CSV table of C-alpha atoms in Angstrom, one decimal:
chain,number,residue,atom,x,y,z
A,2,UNK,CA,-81.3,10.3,37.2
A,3,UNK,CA,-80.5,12.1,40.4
A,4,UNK,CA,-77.3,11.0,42.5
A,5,UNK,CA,-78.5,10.0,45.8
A,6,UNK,CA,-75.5,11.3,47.6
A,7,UNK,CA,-75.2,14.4,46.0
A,8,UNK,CA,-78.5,15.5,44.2
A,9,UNK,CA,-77.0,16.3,40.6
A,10,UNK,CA,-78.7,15.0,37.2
A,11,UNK,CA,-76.9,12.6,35.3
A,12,UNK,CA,-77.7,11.2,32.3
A,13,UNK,CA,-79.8,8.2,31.9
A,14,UNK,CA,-77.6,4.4,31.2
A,15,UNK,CA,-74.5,4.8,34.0
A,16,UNK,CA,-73.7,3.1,36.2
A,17,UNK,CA,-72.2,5.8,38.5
A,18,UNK,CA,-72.3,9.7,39.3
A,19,UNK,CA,-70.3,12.0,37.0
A,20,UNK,CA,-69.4,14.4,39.3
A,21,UNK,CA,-68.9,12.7,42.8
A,22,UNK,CA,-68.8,8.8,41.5
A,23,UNK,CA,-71.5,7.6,44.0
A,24,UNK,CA,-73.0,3.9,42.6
A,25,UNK,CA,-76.4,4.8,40.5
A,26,UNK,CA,-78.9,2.5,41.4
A,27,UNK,CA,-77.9,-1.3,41.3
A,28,UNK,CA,-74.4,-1.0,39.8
A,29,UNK,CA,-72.3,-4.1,40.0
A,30,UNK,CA,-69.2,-3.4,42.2
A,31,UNK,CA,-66.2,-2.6,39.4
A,32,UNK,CA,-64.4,-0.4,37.6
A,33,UNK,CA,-66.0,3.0,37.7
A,34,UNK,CA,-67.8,3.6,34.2
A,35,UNK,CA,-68.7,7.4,33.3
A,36,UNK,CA,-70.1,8.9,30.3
A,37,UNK,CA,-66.9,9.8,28.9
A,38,UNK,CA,-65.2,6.5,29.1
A,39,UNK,CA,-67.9,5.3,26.3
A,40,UNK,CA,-66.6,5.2,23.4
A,41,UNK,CA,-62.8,3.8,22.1
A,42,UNK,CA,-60.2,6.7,22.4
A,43,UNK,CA,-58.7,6.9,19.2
A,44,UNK,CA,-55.0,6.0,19.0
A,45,UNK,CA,-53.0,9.7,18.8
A,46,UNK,CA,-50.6,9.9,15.7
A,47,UNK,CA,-48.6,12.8,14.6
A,48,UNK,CA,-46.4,13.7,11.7
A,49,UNK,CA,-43.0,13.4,13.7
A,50,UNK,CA,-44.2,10.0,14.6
A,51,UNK,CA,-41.9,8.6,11.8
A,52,UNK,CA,-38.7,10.7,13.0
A,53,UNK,CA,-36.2,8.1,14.7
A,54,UNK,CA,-35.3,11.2,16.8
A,55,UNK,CA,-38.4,11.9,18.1
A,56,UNK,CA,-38.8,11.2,22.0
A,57,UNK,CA,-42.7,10.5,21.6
A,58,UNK,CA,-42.5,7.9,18.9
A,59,UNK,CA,-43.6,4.7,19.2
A,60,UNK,CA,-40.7,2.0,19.8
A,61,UNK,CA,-40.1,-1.1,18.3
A,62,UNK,CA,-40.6,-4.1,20.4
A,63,UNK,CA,-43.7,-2.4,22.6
A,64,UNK,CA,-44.0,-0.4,25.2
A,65,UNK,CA,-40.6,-0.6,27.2
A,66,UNK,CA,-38.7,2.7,27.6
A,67,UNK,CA,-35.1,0.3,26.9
A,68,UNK,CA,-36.3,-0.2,23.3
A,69,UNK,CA,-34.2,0.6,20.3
A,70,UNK,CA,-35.5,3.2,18.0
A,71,UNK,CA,-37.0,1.4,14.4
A,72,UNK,CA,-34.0,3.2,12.6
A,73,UNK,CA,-31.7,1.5,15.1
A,74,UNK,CA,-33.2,-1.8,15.1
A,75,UNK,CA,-33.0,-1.8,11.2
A,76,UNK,CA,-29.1,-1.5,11.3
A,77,UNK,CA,-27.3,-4.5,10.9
A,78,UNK,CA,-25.6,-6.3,13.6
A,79,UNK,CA,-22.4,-6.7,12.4
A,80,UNK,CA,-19.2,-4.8,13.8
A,81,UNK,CA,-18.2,-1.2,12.2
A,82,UNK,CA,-15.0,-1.1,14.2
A,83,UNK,CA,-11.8,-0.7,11.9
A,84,UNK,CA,-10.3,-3.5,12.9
A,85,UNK,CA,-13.3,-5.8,12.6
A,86,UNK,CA,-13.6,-4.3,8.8
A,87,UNK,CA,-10.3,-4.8,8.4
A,88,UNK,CA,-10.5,-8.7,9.0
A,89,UNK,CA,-7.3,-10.8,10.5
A,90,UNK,CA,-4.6,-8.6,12.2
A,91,UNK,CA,-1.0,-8.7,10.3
A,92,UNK,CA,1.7,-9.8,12.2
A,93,UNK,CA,5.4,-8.8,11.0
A,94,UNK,CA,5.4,-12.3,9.1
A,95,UNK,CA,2.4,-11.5,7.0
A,96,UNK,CA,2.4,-9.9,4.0
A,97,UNK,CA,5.0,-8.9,1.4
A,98,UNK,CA,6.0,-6.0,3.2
A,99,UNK,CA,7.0,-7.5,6.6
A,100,UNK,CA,10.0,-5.7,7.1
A,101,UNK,CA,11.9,-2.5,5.4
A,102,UNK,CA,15.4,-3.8,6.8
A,103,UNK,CA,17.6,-5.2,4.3
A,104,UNK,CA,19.6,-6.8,7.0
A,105,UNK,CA,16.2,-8.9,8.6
A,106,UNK,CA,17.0,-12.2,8.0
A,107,UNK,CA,13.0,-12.9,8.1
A,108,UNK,CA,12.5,-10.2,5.4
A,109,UNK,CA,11.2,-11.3,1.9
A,110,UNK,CA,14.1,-11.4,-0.6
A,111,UNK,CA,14.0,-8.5,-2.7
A,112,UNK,CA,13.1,-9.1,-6.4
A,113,UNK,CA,15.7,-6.5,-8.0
A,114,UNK,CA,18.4,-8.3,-5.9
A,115,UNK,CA,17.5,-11.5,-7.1
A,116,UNK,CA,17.1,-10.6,-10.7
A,117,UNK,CA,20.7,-8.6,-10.7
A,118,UNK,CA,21.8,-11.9,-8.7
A,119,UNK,CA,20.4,-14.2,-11.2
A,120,UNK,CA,22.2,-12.1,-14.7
A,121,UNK,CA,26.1,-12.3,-12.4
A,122,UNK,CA,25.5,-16.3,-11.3
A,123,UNK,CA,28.6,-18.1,-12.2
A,124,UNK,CA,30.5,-15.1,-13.5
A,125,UNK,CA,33.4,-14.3,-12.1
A,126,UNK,CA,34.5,-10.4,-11.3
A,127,UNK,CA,37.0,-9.0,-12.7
A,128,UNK,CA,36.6,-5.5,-12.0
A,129,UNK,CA,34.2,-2.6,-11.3
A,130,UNK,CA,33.0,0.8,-12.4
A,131,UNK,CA,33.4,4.1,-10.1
A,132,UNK,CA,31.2,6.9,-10.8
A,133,UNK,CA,31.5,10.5,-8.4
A,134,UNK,CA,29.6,12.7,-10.4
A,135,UNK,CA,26.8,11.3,-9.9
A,136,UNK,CA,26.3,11.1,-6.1
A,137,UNK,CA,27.9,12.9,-3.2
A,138,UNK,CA,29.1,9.2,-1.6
A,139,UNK,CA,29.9,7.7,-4.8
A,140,UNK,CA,28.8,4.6,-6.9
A,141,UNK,CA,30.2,1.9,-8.2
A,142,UNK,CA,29.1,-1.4,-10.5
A,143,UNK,CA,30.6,-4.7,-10.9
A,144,UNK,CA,32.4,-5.9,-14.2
A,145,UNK,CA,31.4,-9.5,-15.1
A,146,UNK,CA,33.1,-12.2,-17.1
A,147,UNK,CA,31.6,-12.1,-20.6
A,148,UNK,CA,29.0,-9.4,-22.2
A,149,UNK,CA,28.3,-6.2,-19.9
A,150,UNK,CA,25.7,-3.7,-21.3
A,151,UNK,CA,25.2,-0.3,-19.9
A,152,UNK,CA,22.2,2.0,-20.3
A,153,UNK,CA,18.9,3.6,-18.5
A,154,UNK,CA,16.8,0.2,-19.1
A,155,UNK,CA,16.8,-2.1,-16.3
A,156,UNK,CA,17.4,-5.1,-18.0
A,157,UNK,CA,21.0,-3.7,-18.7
A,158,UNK,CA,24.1,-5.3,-16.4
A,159,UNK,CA,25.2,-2.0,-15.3
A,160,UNK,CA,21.8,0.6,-14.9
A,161,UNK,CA,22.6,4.6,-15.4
A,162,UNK,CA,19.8,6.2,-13.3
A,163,UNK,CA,18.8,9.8,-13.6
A,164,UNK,CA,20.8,11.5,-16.8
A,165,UNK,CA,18.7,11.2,-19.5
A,166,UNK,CA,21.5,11.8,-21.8
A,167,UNK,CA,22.1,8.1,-21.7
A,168,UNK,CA,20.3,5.8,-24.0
A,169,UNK,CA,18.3,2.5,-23.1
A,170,UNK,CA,21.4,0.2,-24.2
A,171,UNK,CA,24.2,2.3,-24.3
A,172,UNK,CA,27.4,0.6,-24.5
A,173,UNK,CA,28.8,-2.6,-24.0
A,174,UNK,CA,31.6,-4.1,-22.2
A,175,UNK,CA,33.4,-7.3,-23.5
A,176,UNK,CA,35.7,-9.2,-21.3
A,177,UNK,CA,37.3,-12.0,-22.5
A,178,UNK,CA,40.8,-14.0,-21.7
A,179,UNK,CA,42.0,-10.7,-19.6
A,180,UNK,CA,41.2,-8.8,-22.3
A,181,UNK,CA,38.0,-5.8,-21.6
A,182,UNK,CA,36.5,-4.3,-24.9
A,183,UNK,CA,34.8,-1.2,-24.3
A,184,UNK,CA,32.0,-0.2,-27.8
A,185,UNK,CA,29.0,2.1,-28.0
A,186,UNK,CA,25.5,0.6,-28.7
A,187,UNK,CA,24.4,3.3,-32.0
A,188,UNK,CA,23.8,5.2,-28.8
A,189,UNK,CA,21.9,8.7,-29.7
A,190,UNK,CA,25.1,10.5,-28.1
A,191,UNK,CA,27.9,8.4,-28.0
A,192,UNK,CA,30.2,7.0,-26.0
A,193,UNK,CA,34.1,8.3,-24.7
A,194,UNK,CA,36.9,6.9,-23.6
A,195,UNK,CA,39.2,9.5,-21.9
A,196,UNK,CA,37.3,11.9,-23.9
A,197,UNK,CA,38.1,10.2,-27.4
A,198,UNK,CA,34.6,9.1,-29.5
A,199,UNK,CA,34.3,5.5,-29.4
A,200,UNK,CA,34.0,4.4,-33.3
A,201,UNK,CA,35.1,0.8,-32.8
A,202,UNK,CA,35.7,-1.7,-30.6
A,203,UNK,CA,38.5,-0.5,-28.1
A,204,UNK,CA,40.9,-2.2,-24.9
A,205,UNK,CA,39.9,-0.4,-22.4
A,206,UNK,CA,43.0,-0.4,-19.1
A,207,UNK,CA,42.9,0.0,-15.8
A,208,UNK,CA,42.1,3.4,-14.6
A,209,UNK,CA,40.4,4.7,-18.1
A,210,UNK,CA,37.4,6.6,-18.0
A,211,UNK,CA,34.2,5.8,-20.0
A,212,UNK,CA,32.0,9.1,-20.2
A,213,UNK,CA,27.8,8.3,-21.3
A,214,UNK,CA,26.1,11.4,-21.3
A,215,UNK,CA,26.9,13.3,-18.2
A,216,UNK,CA,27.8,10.7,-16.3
A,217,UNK,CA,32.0,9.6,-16.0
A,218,UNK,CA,32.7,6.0,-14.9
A,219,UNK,CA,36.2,5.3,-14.0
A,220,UNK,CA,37.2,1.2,-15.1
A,221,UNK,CA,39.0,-0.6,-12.4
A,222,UNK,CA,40.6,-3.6,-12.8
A,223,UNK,CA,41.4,-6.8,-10.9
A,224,UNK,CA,44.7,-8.9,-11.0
A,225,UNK,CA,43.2,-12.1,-12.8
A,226,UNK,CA,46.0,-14.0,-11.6
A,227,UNK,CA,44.6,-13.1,-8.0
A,228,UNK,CA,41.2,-13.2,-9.0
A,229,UNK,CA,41.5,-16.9,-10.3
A,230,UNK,CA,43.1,-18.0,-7.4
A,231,UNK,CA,40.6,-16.8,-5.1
A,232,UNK,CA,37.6,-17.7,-7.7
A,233,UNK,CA,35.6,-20.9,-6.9
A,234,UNK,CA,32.7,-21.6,-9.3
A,235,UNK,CA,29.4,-22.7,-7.8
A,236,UNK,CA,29.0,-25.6,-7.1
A,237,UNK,CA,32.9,-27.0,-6.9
């Protein structure tokens, strides 16, 4: 069929004129139909559809530019900030490590303390041992009332840290009615007092020295008389 307005052929069945869109015969008034709008156009699909990267491919949740990516929309919801992960915020009264100062009246009590506390309760001093060789400052341990063991293992009264000379229980001290008794544990390398192997039970005075392993412990003393006077049990 011939346009009427501009004299080309077009093929017989449409409705209006390939090439200058002039209404063939009596064609409804409508969309403009041409041959190649005939059949379905067939949806265009590529191998990088399926790349979440991919600028062209298709979008989850149609055809709006704002949508997610299917890779994105597949990723839970819930927060990957470190503090979400890491749940409730600690305050400096949470947790067993609230505070490093042994002075903070709010920190936890310190179980070592406690323990050595527990071993001394209602045991009166009566004198102390003074080591120098074994830091720059000093150290010193507190004589008890009753049965004082000495060694490496912390169960003993008075602990030896660092000289591994020393054996788990290494001596005893004995104090009884003003009376201190120094004796050695069947330690692996004894025990001296002012440099003399301990064999037996021994008194031990004011200002002796007790020598375990490497490490020299000068005895000190108190004035029972004093120290009874000034002495008041728990609990009284």
């Amino acid at each position: 069929m011939n346009c009427p307005s501009c004299k080309r052929p077009n093929a017989e069945g449409i409705d209006f004129c390939d090439f200058c869109g002039t209404p063939l015969g009596s064609a409804p008034a409508g969309k403009r139909k041409t041959e190649m709008e005939g059949g379905p156009v067939a949806k265009h699909k590529t191998e990088m559809a399926a790349d979440p990267l991919d600028p062209f491919a298709p979008r989850a949740g149609g055809g709006g530019g704002s949508a997610k990516p299917a890779a994105a929309a597949a990723a839970p919801a819930a927060s990957t900030s470190p503090a979400a992960a890491q749940g409730k915020r600690k305050t400096m009264f949470d947790g067993p490590a609230a505070s490093a100062n042994p002075s903070d009246p709010f920190a936890p009590p310190d179980p070592a303390a406690k323990k050595a506390h527990d071993k001394g309760a209602g045991r009166r001093i009566v004198g102390f041992l003074v080591t120098f060789d074994r830091s720059a400052e000093g150290a010193y341990w507190v004589i008890r009332e009753g049965r004082n063991t000495i060694g490496r293992d912390e169960d003993c009264d008075i602990v030896i840290e660092g000289d591994e000379m020393v054996s788990s229980t290494h001596a005893v001290l004995l104090w009884r009615n003003g009376r201190t008794i120094v004796d050695d544990e069947k330690s692996q390398n004894g025990t001296f007092l002012n440099e003399a192997d301990v064999m037996e039970k021994t008194d031990l005075k004011d200002g002796d020295v007790i020598r375990l392993g490497r490490t020299q412990l000068m005895c000190r003393l108190l004035d029972q008389a004093k120290v009874s006077a000034l002495w008041k049990p728990a609990g009284s």
